[in-house]
Short mmCIF file of C-alpha atoms in Angstrom, two decimals:
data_model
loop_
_atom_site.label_atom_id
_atom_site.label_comp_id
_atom_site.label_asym_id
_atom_site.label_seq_id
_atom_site.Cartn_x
_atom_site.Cartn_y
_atom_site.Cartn_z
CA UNK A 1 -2.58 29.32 12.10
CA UNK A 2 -4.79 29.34 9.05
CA UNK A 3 -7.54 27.01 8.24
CA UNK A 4 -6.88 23.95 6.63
CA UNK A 5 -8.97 23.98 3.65
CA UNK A 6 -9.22 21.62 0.30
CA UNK A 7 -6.39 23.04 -1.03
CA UNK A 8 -4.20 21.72 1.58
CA UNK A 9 -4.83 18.08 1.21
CA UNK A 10 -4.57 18.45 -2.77
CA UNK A 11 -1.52 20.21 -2.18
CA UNK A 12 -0.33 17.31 -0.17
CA UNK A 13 -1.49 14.70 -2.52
CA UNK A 14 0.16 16.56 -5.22
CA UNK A 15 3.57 16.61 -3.56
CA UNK A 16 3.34 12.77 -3.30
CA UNK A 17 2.22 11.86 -6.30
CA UNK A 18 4.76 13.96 -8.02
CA UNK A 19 7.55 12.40 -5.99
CA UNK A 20 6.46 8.95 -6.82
CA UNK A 21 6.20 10.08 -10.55
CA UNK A 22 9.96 11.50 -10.12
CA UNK A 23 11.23 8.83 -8.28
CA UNK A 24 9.91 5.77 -10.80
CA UNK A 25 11.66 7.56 -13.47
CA UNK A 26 14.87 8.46 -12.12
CA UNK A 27 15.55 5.92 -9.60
CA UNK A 28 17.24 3.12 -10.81
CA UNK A 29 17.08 0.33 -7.81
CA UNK A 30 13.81 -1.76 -8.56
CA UNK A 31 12.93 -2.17 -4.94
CA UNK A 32 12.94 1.69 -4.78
CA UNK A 33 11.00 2.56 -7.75
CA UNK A 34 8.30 0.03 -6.56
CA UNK A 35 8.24 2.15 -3.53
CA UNK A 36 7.59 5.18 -5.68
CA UNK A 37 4.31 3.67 -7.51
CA UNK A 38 3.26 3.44 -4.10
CA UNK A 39 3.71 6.86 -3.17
CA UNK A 40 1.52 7.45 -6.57
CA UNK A 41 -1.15 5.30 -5.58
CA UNK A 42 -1.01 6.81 -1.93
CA UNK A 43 -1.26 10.43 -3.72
CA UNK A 44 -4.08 9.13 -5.30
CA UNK A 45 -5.57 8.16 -2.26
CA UNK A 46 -5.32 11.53 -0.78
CA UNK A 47 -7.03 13.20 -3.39
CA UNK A 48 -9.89 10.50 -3.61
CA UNK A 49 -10.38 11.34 0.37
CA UNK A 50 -10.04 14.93 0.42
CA UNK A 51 -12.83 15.17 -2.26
CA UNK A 52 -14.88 12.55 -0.50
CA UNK A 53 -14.70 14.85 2.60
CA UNK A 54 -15.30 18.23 0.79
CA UNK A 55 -17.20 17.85 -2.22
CA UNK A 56 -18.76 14.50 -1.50
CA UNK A 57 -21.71 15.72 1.06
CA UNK A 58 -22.73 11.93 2.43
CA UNK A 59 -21.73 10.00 -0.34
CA UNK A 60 -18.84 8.18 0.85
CA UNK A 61 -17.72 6.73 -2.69
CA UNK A 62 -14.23 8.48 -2.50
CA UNK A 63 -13.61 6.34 0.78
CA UNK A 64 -14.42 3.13 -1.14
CA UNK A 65 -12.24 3.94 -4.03
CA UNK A 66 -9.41 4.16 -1.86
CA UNK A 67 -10.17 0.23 -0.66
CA UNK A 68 -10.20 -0.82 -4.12
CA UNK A 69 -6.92 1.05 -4.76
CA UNK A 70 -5.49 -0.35 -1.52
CA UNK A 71 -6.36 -3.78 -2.92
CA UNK A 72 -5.24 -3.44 -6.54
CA UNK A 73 -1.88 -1.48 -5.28
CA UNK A 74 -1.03 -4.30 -3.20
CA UNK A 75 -1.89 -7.41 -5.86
CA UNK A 76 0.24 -4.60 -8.43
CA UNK A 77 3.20 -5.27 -5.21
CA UNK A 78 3.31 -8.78 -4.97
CA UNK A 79 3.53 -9.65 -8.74
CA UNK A 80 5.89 -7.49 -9.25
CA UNK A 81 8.20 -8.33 -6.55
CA UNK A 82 7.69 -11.65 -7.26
CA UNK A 83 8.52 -11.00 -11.42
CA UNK A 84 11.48 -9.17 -9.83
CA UNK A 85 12.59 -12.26 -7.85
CA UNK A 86 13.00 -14.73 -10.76
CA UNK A 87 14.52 -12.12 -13.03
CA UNK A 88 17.26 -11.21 -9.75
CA UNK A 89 17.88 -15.14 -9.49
CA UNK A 90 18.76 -14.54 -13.66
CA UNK A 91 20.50 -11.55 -13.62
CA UNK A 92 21.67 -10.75 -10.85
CA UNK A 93 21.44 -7.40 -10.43
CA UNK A 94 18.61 -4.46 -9.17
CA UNK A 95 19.46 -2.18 -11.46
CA UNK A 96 16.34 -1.21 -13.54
CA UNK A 97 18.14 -1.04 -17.05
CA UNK A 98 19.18 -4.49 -17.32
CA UNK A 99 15.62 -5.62 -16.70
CA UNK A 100 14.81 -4.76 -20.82
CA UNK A 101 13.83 -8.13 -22.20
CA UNK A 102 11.56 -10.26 -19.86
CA UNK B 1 -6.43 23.92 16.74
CA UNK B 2 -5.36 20.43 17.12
CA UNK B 3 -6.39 19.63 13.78
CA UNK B 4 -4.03 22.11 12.34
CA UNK B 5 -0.84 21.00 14.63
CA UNK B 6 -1.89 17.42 13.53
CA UNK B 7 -1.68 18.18 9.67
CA UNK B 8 1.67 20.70 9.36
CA UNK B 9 3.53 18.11 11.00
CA UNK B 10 2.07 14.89 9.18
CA UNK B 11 2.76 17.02 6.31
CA UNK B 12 6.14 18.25 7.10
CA UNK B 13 6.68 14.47 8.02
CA UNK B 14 5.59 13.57 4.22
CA UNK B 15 7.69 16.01 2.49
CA UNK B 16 10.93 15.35 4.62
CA UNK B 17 10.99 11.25 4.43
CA UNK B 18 9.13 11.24 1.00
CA UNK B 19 12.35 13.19 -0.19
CA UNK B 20 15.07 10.70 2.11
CA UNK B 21 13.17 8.09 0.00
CA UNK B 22 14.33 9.08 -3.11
CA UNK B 23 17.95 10.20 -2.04
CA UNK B 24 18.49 7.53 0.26
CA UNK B 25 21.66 5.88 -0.78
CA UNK B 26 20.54 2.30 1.33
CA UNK B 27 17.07 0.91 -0.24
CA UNK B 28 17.11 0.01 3.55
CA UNK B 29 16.52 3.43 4.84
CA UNK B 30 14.78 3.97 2.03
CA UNK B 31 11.97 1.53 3.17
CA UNK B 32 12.14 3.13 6.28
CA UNK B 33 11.50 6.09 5.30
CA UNK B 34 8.72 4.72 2.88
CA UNK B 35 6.84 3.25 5.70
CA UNK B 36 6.86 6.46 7.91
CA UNK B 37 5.15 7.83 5.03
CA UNK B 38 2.40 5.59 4.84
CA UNK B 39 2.20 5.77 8.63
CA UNK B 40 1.88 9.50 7.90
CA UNK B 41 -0.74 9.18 5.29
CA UNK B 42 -3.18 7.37 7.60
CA UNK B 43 -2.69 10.38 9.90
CA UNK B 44 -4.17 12.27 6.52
CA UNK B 45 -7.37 9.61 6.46
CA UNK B 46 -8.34 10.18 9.76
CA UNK B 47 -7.91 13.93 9.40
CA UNK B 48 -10.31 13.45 6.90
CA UNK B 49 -12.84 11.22 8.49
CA UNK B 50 -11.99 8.14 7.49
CA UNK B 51 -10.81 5.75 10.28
CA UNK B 52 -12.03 2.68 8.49
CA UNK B 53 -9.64 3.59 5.75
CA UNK B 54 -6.54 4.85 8.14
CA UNK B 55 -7.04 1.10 9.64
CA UNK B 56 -6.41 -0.30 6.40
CA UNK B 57 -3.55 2.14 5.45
CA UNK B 58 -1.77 1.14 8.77
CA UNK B 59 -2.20 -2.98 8.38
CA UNK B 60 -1.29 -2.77 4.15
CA UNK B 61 0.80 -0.07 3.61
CA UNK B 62 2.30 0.41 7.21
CA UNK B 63 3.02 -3.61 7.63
CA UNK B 64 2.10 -5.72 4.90
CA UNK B 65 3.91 -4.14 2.17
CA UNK B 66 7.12 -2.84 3.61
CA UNK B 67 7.20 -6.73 5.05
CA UNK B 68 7.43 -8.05 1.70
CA UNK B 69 9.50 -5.60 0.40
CA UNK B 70 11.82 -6.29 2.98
CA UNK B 71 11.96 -9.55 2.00
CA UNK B 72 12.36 -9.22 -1.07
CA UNK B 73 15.45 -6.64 -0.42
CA UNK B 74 16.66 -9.78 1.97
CA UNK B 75 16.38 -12.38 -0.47
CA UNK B 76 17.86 -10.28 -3.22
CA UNK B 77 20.32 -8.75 -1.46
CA UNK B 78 23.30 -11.50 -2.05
CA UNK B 79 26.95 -10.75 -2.29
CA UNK B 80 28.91 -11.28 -5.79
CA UNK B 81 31.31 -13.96 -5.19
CA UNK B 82 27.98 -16.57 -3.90
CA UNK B 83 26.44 -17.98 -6.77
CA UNK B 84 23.11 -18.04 -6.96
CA UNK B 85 21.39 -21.64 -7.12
CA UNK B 86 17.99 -22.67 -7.94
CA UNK B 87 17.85 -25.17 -5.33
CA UNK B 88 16.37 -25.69 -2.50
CA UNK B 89 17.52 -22.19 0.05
CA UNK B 90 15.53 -20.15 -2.87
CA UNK B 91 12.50 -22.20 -3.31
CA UNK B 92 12.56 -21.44 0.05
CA UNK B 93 12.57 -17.96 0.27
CA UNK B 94 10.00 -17.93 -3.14
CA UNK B 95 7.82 -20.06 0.07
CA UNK B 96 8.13 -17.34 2.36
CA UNK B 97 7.34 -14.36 -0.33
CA UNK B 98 4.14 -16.24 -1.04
CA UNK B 99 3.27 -16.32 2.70
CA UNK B 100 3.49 -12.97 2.69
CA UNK B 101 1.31 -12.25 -0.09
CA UNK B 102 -1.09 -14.77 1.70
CA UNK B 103 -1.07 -12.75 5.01
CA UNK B 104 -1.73 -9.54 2.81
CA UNK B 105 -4.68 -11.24 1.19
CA UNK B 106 -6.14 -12.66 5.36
CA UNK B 107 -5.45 -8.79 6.61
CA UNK B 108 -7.70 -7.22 3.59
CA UNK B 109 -10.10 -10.05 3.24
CA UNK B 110 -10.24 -9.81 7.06
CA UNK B 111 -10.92 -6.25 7.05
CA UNK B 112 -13.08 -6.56 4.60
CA UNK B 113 -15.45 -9.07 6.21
CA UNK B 114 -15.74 -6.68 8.80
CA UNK B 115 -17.99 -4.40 6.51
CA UNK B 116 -20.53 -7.63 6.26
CA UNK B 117 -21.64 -7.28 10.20
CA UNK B 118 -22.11 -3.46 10.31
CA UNK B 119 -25.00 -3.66 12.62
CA UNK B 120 -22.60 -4.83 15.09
CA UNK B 121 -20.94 -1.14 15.00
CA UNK B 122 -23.66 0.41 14.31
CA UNK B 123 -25.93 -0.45 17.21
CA UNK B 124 -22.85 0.30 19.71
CA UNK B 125 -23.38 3.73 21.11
CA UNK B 126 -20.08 4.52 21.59
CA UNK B 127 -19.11 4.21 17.80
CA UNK B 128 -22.58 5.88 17.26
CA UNK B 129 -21.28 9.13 19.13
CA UNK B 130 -18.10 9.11 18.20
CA UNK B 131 -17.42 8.58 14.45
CA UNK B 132 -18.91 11.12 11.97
CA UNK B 133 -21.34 9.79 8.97
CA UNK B 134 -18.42 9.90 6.14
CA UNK B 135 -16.58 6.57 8.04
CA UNK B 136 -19.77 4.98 9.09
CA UNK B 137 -19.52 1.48 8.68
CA UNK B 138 -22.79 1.31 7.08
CA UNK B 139 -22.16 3.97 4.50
CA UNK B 140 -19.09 1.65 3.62
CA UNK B 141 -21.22 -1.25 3.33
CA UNK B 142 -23.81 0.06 1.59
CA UNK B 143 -21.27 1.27 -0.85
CA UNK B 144 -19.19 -2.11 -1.58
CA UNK B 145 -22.19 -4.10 -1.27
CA UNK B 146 -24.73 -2.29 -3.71
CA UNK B 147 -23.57 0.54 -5.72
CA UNK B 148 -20.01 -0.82 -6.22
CA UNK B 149 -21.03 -4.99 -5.64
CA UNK B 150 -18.88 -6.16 -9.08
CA UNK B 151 -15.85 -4.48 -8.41
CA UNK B 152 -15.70 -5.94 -5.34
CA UNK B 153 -16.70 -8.99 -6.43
CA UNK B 154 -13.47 -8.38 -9.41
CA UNK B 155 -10.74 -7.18 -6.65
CA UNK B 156 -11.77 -10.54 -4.89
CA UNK B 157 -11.63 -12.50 -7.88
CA UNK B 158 -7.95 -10.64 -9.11
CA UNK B 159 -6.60 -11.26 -5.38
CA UNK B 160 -7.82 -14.85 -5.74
CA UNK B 161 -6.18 -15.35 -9.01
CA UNK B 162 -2.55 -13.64 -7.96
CA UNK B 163 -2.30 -15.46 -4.95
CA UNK B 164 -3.23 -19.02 -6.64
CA UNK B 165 -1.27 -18.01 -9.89
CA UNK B 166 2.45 -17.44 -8.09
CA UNK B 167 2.29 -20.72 -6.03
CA UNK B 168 0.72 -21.92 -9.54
CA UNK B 169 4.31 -20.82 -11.11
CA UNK B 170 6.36 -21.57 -8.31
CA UNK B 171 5.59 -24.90 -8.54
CA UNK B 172 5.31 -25.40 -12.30
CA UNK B 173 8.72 -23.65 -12.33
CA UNK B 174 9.87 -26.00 -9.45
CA UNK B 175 8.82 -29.31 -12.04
CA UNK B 176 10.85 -27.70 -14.77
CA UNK B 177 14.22 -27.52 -13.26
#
Protein backbone atom coordinates (compact mmCIF):
# COMPACT_ATOMS: atom_id res chain seq x y z
CA UNK A 1 0.00 0.00 0.00
CA UNK A 2 1.62 3.23 -1.06
CA UNK A 3 2.28 6.21 1.00
CA UNK A 4 -0.21 8.66 1.47
CA UNK A 5 1.33 11.79 0.38
CA UNK A 6 -0.08 15.57 -0.33
CA UNK A 7 -1.46 14.60 -3.33
CA UNK A 8 -3.89 12.36 -1.76
CA UNK A 9 -5.69 14.75 0.44
CA UNK A 10 -5.81 17.40 -2.55
CA UNK A 11 -7.07 14.73 -4.57
CA UNK A 12 -9.72 14.18 -2.02
CA UNK A 13 -10.55 17.75 -1.51
CA UNK A 14 -10.78 18.09 -5.16
CA UNK A 15 -13.34 15.34 -5.60
CA UNK A 16 -15.55 17.17 -3.03
CA UNK A 17 -15.36 20.36 -3.99
CA UNK A 18 -16.10 19.46 -7.52
CA UNK A 19 -19.17 17.51 -6.48
CA UNK A 20 -20.50 20.35 -4.49
CA UNK A 21 -19.74 22.67 -7.53
CA UNK A 22 -21.77 19.98 -9.77
CA UNK A 23 -24.36 19.40 -7.51
CA UNK A 24 -25.33 23.39 -6.77
CA UNK A 25 -25.69 23.70 -10.40
CA UNK A 26 -27.58 20.83 -11.47
CA UNK A 27 -29.60 19.94 -8.56
CA UNK A 28 -32.71 21.50 -8.45
CA UNK A 29 -34.21 20.75 -4.72
CA UNK A 30 -33.00 23.79 -2.51
CA UNK A 31 -32.42 21.71 0.54
CA UNK A 32 -30.01 19.63 -1.66
CA UNK A 33 -28.07 22.26 -3.30
CA UNK A 34 -27.50 23.84 0.20
CA UNK A 35 -26.01 20.54 0.99
CA UNK A 36 -23.70 20.90 -1.97
CA UNK A 37 -22.15 24.46 -0.84
CA UNK A 38 -21.34 22.51 2.05
CA UNK A 39 -19.52 19.90 0.43
CA UNK A 40 -17.57 23.09 -1.23
CA UNK A 41 -16.80 24.61 1.91
CA UNK A 42 -15.82 21.07 3.38
CA UNK A 43 -13.43 20.69 0.13
CA UNK A 44 -12.11 23.76 1.11
CA UNK A 45 -11.43 22.65 4.38
CA UNK A 46 -9.47 19.74 3.24
CA UNK A 47 -7.20 21.58 1.26
CA UNK A 48 -6.65 24.37 3.99
CA UNK A 49 -5.59 21.21 6.37
CA UNK A 50 -3.61 19.21 4.11
CA UNK A 51 -1.40 22.31 3.42
CA UNK A 52 -1.36 23.22 7.07
CA UNK A 53 0.05 19.68 7.69
CA UNK A 54 2.56 19.59 4.72
CA UNK A 55 3.69 22.85 3.78
CA UNK A 56 2.84 24.69 6.96
CA UNK A 57 6.01 23.48 9.26
CA UNK A 58 4.49 24.81 12.88
CA UNK A 59 2.40 27.41 11.75
CA UNK A 60 -0.95 26.16 12.34
CA UNK A 61 -2.87 29.03 10.35
CA UNK A 62 -4.48 26.48 7.88
CA UNK A 63 -6.17 24.84 11.07
CA UNK A 64 -7.63 28.24 12.06
CA UNK A 65 -8.93 29.02 8.68
CA UNK A 66 -10.92 26.05 8.74
CA UNK A 67 -12.73 27.47 12.23
CA UNK A 68 -13.50 30.59 10.55
CA UNK A 69 -14.92 28.68 7.56
CA UNK A 70 -16.78 26.35 9.92
CA UNK A 71 -18.30 29.50 11.42
CA UNK A 72 -19.10 31.52 8.30
CA UNK A 73 -20.45 28.12 6.48
CA UNK A 74 -22.79 27.62 9.17
CA UNK A 75 -24.16 31.55 9.64
CA UNK A 76 -24.17 31.10 5.29
CA UNK A 77 -26.77 27.75 6.53
CA UNK A 78 -29.05 29.29 8.74
CA UNK A 79 -29.90 32.43 6.65
CA UNK A 80 -30.42 30.68 3.96
CA UNK A 81 -32.64 28.08 5.24
CA UNK A 82 -34.34 30.51 6.98
CA UNK A 83 -34.74 32.90 3.45
CA UNK A 84 -35.85 29.50 2.09
CA UNK A 85 -38.57 29.10 4.77
CA UNK A 86 -40.54 32.32 4.13
CA UNK A 87 -40.19 32.03 0.37
CA UNK A 88 -41.63 27.92 0.81
CA UNK A 89 -44.55 29.44 3.04
CA UNK A 90 -45.03 31.85 -0.49
CA UNK A 91 -44.53 29.55 -3.02
CA UNK A 92 -44.83 26.57 -2.17
CA UNK A 93 -42.54 24.67 -3.79
CA UNK A 94 -38.45 23.50 -3.45
CA UNK A 95 -37.78 23.68 -6.71
CA UNK A 96 -34.82 26.11 -7.29
CA UNK A 97 -36.25 27.84 -10.54
CA UNK A 98 -39.23 29.33 -9.12
CA UNK A 99 -37.13 30.99 -6.46
CA UNK A 100 -36.12 33.99 -9.35
CA UNK A 101 -37.52 37.14 -7.83
CA UNK A 102 -36.98 37.47 -3.98
CA UNK B 1 -0.18 0.96 8.03
CA UNK B 2 -3.18 1.97 9.90
CA UNK B 3 -3.01 5.31 8.60
CA UNK B 4 -3.36 4.09 5.11
CA UNK B 5 -6.45 1.54 5.88
CA UNK B 6 -7.91 4.62 7.76
CA UNK B 7 -7.75 7.01 4.63
CA UNK B 8 -8.81 4.50 1.43
CA UNK B 9 -11.81 3.77 3.25
CA UNK B 10 -12.75 7.39 4.61
CA UNK B 11 -12.07 8.15 1.11
CA UNK B 12 -13.91 5.45 -0.61
CA UNK B 13 -16.66 6.44 2.03
CA UNK B 14 -16.52 10.19 0.52
CA UNK B 15 -16.69 9.33 -3.03
CA UNK B 16 -19.56 6.65 -2.65
CA UNK B 17 -22.17 8.83 -0.36
CA UNK B 18 -20.85 12.21 -1.81
CA UNK B 19 -22.19 10.69 -5.21
CA UNK B 20 -25.79 9.04 -3.39
CA UNK B 21 -26.01 12.76 -2.40
CA UNK B 22 -26.42 14.06 -5.58
CA UNK B 23 -28.50 11.11 -7.15
CA UNK B 24 -30.51 10.50 -4.25
CA UNK B 25 -34.05 10.71 -5.37
CA UNK B 26 -35.32 11.44 -1.33
CA UNK B 27 -33.54 14.83 0.00
CA UNK B 28 -33.99 12.45 3.05
CA UNK B 29 -31.34 10.03 2.12
CA UNK B 30 -29.76 12.61 0.70
CA UNK B 31 -29.05 14.23 4.17
CA UNK B 32 -28.06 11.04 5.22
CA UNK B 33 -25.75 10.56 3.08
CA UNK B 34 -24.53 14.27 3.52
CA UNK B 35 -23.87 13.74 7.11
CA UNK B 36 -21.80 10.47 6.66
CA UNK B 37 -19.72 12.68 4.68
CA UNK B 38 -18.98 15.16 7.12
CA UNK B 39 -18.56 12.34 9.62
CA UNK B 40 -16.01 11.14 7.06
CA UNK B 41 -14.27 14.39 6.67
CA UNK B 42 -13.41 14.66 10.37
CA UNK B 43 -11.82 11.22 9.90
CA UNK B 44 -9.62 13.44 7.16
CA UNK B 45 -8.79 16.23 10.14
CA UNK B 46 -7.54 13.91 12.42
CA UNK B 47 -5.55 12.10 9.76
CA UNK B 48 -4.08 15.26 9.44
CA UNK B 49 -3.44 16.32 12.96
CA UNK B 50 -6.05 18.23 13.76
CA UNK B 51 -8.36 16.84 16.52
CA UNK B 52 -9.40 20.26 17.70
CA UNK B 53 -10.80 20.78 14.27
CA UNK B 54 -12.34 17.01 13.73
CA UNK B 55 -14.23 18.00 17.20
CA UNK B 56 -15.73 20.84 15.59
CA UNK B 57 -16.47 19.06 12.22
CA UNK B 58 -18.35 16.31 14.25
CA UNK B 59 -20.60 18.87 16.64
CA UNK B 60 -21.35 21.50 13.28
CA UNK B 61 -21.31 19.63 10.38
CA UNK B 62 -22.04 16.05 11.84
CA UNK B 63 -25.10 17.44 14.20
CA UNK B 64 -25.80 20.94 14.04
CA UNK B 65 -26.34 21.38 10.47
CA UNK B 66 -27.97 18.24 9.23
CA UNK B 67 -30.41 19.09 12.48
CA UNK B 68 -31.54 22.14 10.93
CA UNK B 69 -31.68 20.97 7.67
CA UNK B 70 -33.82 18.38 8.78
CA UNK B 71 -36.01 20.68 10.01
CA UNK B 72 -36.23 22.62 7.58
CA UNK B 73 -37.00 19.48 5.10
CA UNK B 74 -39.81 18.75 8.04
CA UNK B 75 -41.31 22.00 8.09
CA UNK B 76 -41.26 22.34 4.34
CA UNK B 77 -42.16 19.17 3.51
CA UNK B 78 -46.22 19.68 3.43
CA UNK B 79 -48.62 17.88 1.20
CA UNK B 80 -50.61 19.89 -1.70
CA UNK B 81 -54.13 19.74 -0.75
CA UNK B 82 -53.11 21.56 3.15
CA UNK B 83 -52.90 25.08 2.75
CA UNK B 84 -50.35 26.72 4.14
CA UNK B 85 -51.26 29.41 6.95
CA UNK B 86 -49.28 32.03 8.53
CA UNK B 87 -50.63 31.41 11.82
CA UNK B 88 -49.69 30.22 14.69
CA UNK B 89 -48.31 26.06 13.79
CA UNK B 90 -45.59 28.07 11.50
CA UNK B 91 -44.53 30.76 13.78
CA UNK B 92 -43.96 27.86 15.55
CA UNK B 93 -41.80 25.94 13.61
CA UNK B 94 -39.90 29.59 12.45
CA UNK B 95 -39.41 29.24 16.84
CA UNK B 96 -37.86 26.03 16.61
CA UNK B 97 -35.49 26.88 13.38
CA UNK B 98 -34.20 29.75 15.45
CA UNK B 99 -33.42 27.40 18.38
CA UNK B 100 -31.50 25.62 16.28
CA UNK B 101 -29.46 28.29 14.96
CA UNK B 102 -29.09 29.28 18.73
CA UNK B 103 -27.72 25.79 19.72
CA UNK B 104 -25.28 26.10 16.63
CA UNK B 105 -24.10 29.46 17.88
CA UNK B 106 -23.69 27.72 22.16
CA UNK B 107 -21.77 24.53 20.37
CA UNK B 108 -19.15 26.98 18.42
CA UNK B 109 -19.05 29.72 20.94
CA UNK B 110 -18.64 26.83 23.40
CA UNK B 111 -15.89 25.34 21.58
CA UNK B 112 -14.50 28.27 21.09
CA UNK B 113 -14.15 29.37 24.72
CA UNK B 114 -12.33 26.37 25.15
CA UNK B 115 -9.24 27.92 23.25
CA UNK B 116 -9.29 30.85 26.14
CA UNK B 117 -8.05 28.23 29.06
CA UNK B 118 -5.29 26.43 27.06
CA UNK B 119 -3.07 26.09 30.01
CA UNK B 120 -5.58 23.78 31.29
CA UNK B 121 -4.58 21.26 28.29
CA UNK B 122 -1.51 22.19 28.11
CA UNK B 123 -0.16 21.47 31.57
CA UNK B 124 -2.00 17.88 31.42
CA UNK B 125 0.61 15.34 30.55
CA UNK B 126 -1.45 13.13 28.93
CA UNK B 127 -2.55 15.68 26.15
CA UNK B 128 1.17 16.77 26.33
CA UNK B 129 2.26 13.16 25.06
CA UNK B 130 -0.26 12.47 23.04
CA UNK B 131 -1.27 15.23 20.55
CA UNK B 132 1.38 16.45 18.04
CA UNK B 133 2.33 20.41 17.91
CA UNK B 134 0.01 21.18 14.66
CA UNK B 135 -3.43 20.63 17.10
CA UNK B 136 -1.90 22.06 20.17
CA UNK B 137 -4.29 24.02 21.88
CA UNK B 138 -1.91 26.73 22.36
CA UNK B 139 -0.84 27.03 18.77
CA UNK B 140 -4.72 27.50 18.20
CA UNK B 141 -4.88 30.12 20.69
CA UNK B 142 -2.11 31.89 19.89
CA UNK B 143 -3.43 31.97 16.42
CA UNK B 144 -7.19 33.30 17.02
CA UNK B 145 -6.08 35.40 19.75
CA UNK B 146 -3.06 37.42 18.17
CA UNK B 147 -2.28 36.98 14.62
CA UNK B 148 -5.93 36.46 13.51
CA UNK B 149 -7.71 38.59 16.84
CA UNK B 150 -10.25 40.79 14.29
CA UNK B 151 -11.54 38.11 12.39
CA UNK B 152 -12.45 36.49 15.24
CA UNK B 153 -13.61 39.28 16.78
CA UNK B 154 -15.87 39.77 12.99
CA UNK B 155 -17.15 35.91 12.91
CA UNK B 156 -18.37 36.75 16.54
CA UNK B 157 -19.82 39.90 15.66
CA UNK B 158 -21.58 38.26 12.09
CA UNK B 159 -22.88 35.20 14.36
CA UNK B 160 -24.17 37.81 16.80
CA UNK B 161 -25.90 39.77 14.19
CA UNK B 162 -27.62 36.53 12.25
CA UNK B 163 -28.83 35.10 15.24
CA UNK B 164 -30.40 38.57 16.65
CA UNK B 165 -31.42 39.60 13.00
CA UNK B 166 -33.90 36.34 12.21
CA UNK B 167 -35.74 36.53 15.62
CA UNK B 168 -35.40 40.45 14.69
CA UNK B 169 -37.57 39.48 11.39
CA UNK B 170 -39.53 36.87 12.79
CA UNK B 171 -41.02 39.05 14.97
CA UNK B 172 -41.27 42.23 12.88
CA UNK B 173 -42.83 39.87 10.30
CA UNK B 174 -45.08 38.40 13.12
CA UNK B 175 -46.43 42.46 13.84
CA UNK B 176 -47.12 42.79 10.15
CA UNK B 177 -49.58 40.09 9.55
Amino acid sequence: MTEITLYHYLFVGLFVFVLGFAGSIVCKNIIKVLICIEFMLTGVNINFATFAKYCGGSSADGFVMILFYTAIGAIELAVALYIFYFMHCKKQSDNIEKYGEL
Amino acid sequence: MYNEIIFYSASFLILLFGVLTLVSWNIFYSLISAIIVFFTTSIFFWLLGSEYNAVIQLAIYGFAIPIILGLGIMFTNLKKDRPVKFGFSNSKYGLILVCGIFILAMIYIVLISLLSVPEIFSTQIIFDEFINPHSNFMVFSKGIFSNYVWAFELISLILTITVAGLTIIKRVGRRAK
